[in-house]
Amino acid sequence: MDTLIQDKLEKEFQEKIDKDIKIEPNDWMPESYRKTLIRQISQHAHSEIVGMLPEGNWITRAPSLRRKAVLLAKVQDEAGHGLYLYSATETLGVSREDTIDDLHAGKVKYSSIFNYPTLTWADIGAIGWLVDGAAIMNQVPLCRTSYGPYARAMVKICKEESFHQRQGYEIISNLMKGTEEQKAMAQDAVNRFWWPSLMMFGPSDADSKHTEQSIRWRIKRHTNDELRQMFVDATVPQAELIGLTLPDPALAWNESRGHYDFGDIDWDEFWQVVGGNGPCNKERIEARIKAKKDGEWVREAALAYAKKHQTN
Ligand code: FAQ
């Protein structure tokens, strides 16, 4: 394309973004904006789908019928989130099949948090409270992201994530009202999930390669560190209220900043997990590949039925 025309289109595109006018699938967009969205939305979709696995692990062992029904509903919600997000990715011109194959081939990322195991029932509480809590902090601003289909998907997702966060906090609060063993189990889960939850927000701003451009395009509305701080500030009082200790001796209210100070994140652990060397990375991808294979006959049957219907 002529550079003058390209410059004009880019200028008009940025003006739309600056006025908070949503970009829709058929609008002109720079190729790098489209690629950034495909990367972020598909990774987000994969996170929702892979995120079903750690919690799915406890559906058969939930401690009561009520807990089982709630957990089933939550895990099904995550599947729905994945599907809206795969649909949003498709509006950018990529196929769902290819996107999922990239996940199975280990070519693309999904959230680091889902590579940690769920060892006890209290982990389900910790995930709901901390992981969904962190997800909401990150995702509520995404309801105002500049790409229309992503923003609209996020509105419904955030409503469901709020219910997930509350059910997690309810589980963990009830355990904290229980026996010494139950309290210890809740504390142990929080000890294991606290730091990985902080890592969900991504590398520090100094090391985040995409943030600056994504903020300019209003794909992201806050930086990784801003959201992480908001999460810490919201979560510390919730932990105090139910008598849990967060596993960070540096955690302290800083009057002059008006925020909690917190300790250093182990970025080496983060990059190891992102790079495929977390405790459950291999198991998670194998489970997804198996699910695709096991479901093949259903897809074939549905396709054959649809074809037969078309010709009749
Ligand atoms: N894990 O330059 P940045 C959920 C990668 S959904 C793995 O800062 P960006 C619901 C990043 O991709 C949770 N990789 O990147 C649920 C990039 O690599 P690349 C998922 C990570 O995009 C709850 C590189 O590091 N949420 O939990 C992570 O500007 C319970 C450099 O990073 C979303 O996806 C990480 N934690 O900022 C489900 C929200 N962090 O692509 C079940 C949407 C960074 O160049 C149960 N996404 N990386 O190869 C976002 O907001 C952003 O993409 C960030 C990363 C903030 C995640």
JSON list of C-alpha atoms in Angstrom, two decimals, residues 12 19 21-22 42 46 64 82 109 126 139 145 164 182 185-186 217 239-240 243 263 266 270 273 284 305 311:
[
{"chain": "A", "resi": 12, "resn": "GLU", "atom": "CA", "xyz": [-7.57, 7.83, 11.53]},
{"chain": "A", "resi": 19, "resn": "LYS", "atom": "CA", "xyz": [-12.04, 8.83, 21.16]},
{"chain": "A", "resi": 21, "resn": "ILE", "atom": "CA", "xyz": [-14.72, 4.34, 19.44]},
{"chain": "A", "resi": 22, "resn": "LYS", "atom": "CA", "xyz": [-14.62, 0.55, 19.24]},
{"chain": "A", "resi": 42, "resn": "SER", "atom": "CA", "xyz": [-6.19, -16.67, 21.91]},
{"chain": "A", "resi": 46, "resn": "HIS", "atom": "CA", "xyz": [-6.44, -21.19, 26.03]},
{"chain": "A", "resi": 64, "resn": "SER", "atom": "CA", "xyz": [-20.95, -32.15, 49.38]},
{"chain": "A", "resi": 82, "resn": "GLY", "atom": "CA", "xyz": [-13.00, -20.10, 26.22]},
{"chain": "A", "resi": 109, "resn": "LYS", "atom": "CA", "xyz": [1.21, -19.55, 25.79]},
{"chain": "A", "resi": 126, "resn": "ALA", "atom": "CA", "xyz": [-7.73, -20.53, 46.95]},
{"chain": "A", "resi": 139, "resn": "GLN", "atom": "CA", "xyz": [-10.44, -8.39, 33.06]},
{"chain": "A", "resi": 145, "resn": "THR", "atom": "CA", "xyz": [-10.69, -2.67, 25.53]},
{"chain": "A", "resi": 164, "resn": "HIS", "atom": "CA", "xyz": [-16.40, -17.57, 40.98]},
{"chain": "A", "resi": 182, "resn": "GLN", "atom": "CA", "xyz": [-9.15, -27.32, 58.07]},
{"chain": "A", "resi": 185, "resn": "MET", "atom": "CA", "xyz": [-5.30, -26.81, 54.91]},
{"chain": "A", "resi": 186, "resn": "ALA", "atom": "CA", "xyz": [-6.62, -23.34, 53.95]},
{"chain": "A", "resi": 217, "resn": "TRP", "atom": "CA", "xyz": [-3.97, 1.08, 21.33]},
{"chain": "A", "resi": 239, "resn": "ALA", "atom": "CA", "xyz": [-7.09, -12.31, 54.15]},
{"chain": "A", "resi": 240, "resn": "GLU", "atom": "CA", "xyz": [-6.93, -10.40, 57.46]},
{"chain": "A", "resi": 243, "resn": "GLY", "atom": "CA", "xyz": [-7.38, -14.83, 59.85]},
{"chain": "A", "resi": 263, "resn": "GLY", "atom": "CA", "xyz": [8.18, -8.51, 48.48]},
{"chain": "A", "resi": 266, "resn": "ASP", "atom": "CA", "xyz": [10.58, -14.88, 41.91]},
{"chain": "A", "resi": 270, "resn": "PHE", "atom": "CA", "xyz": [7.73, -17.32, 36.47]},
{"chain": "A", "resi": 273, "resn": "VAL", "atom": "CA", "xyz": [6.73, -21.99, 34.21]},
{"chain": "A", "resi": 284, "resn": "ARG", "atom": "CA", "xyz": [-1.96, -30.04, 30.97]},
{"chain": "A", "resi": 305, "resn": "TYR", "atom": "CA", "xyz": [-25.48, -35.52, 10.47]},
{"chain": "A", "resi": 311, "resn": "THR", "atom": "CA", "xyz": [-28.87, -33.00, 1.21]}
]
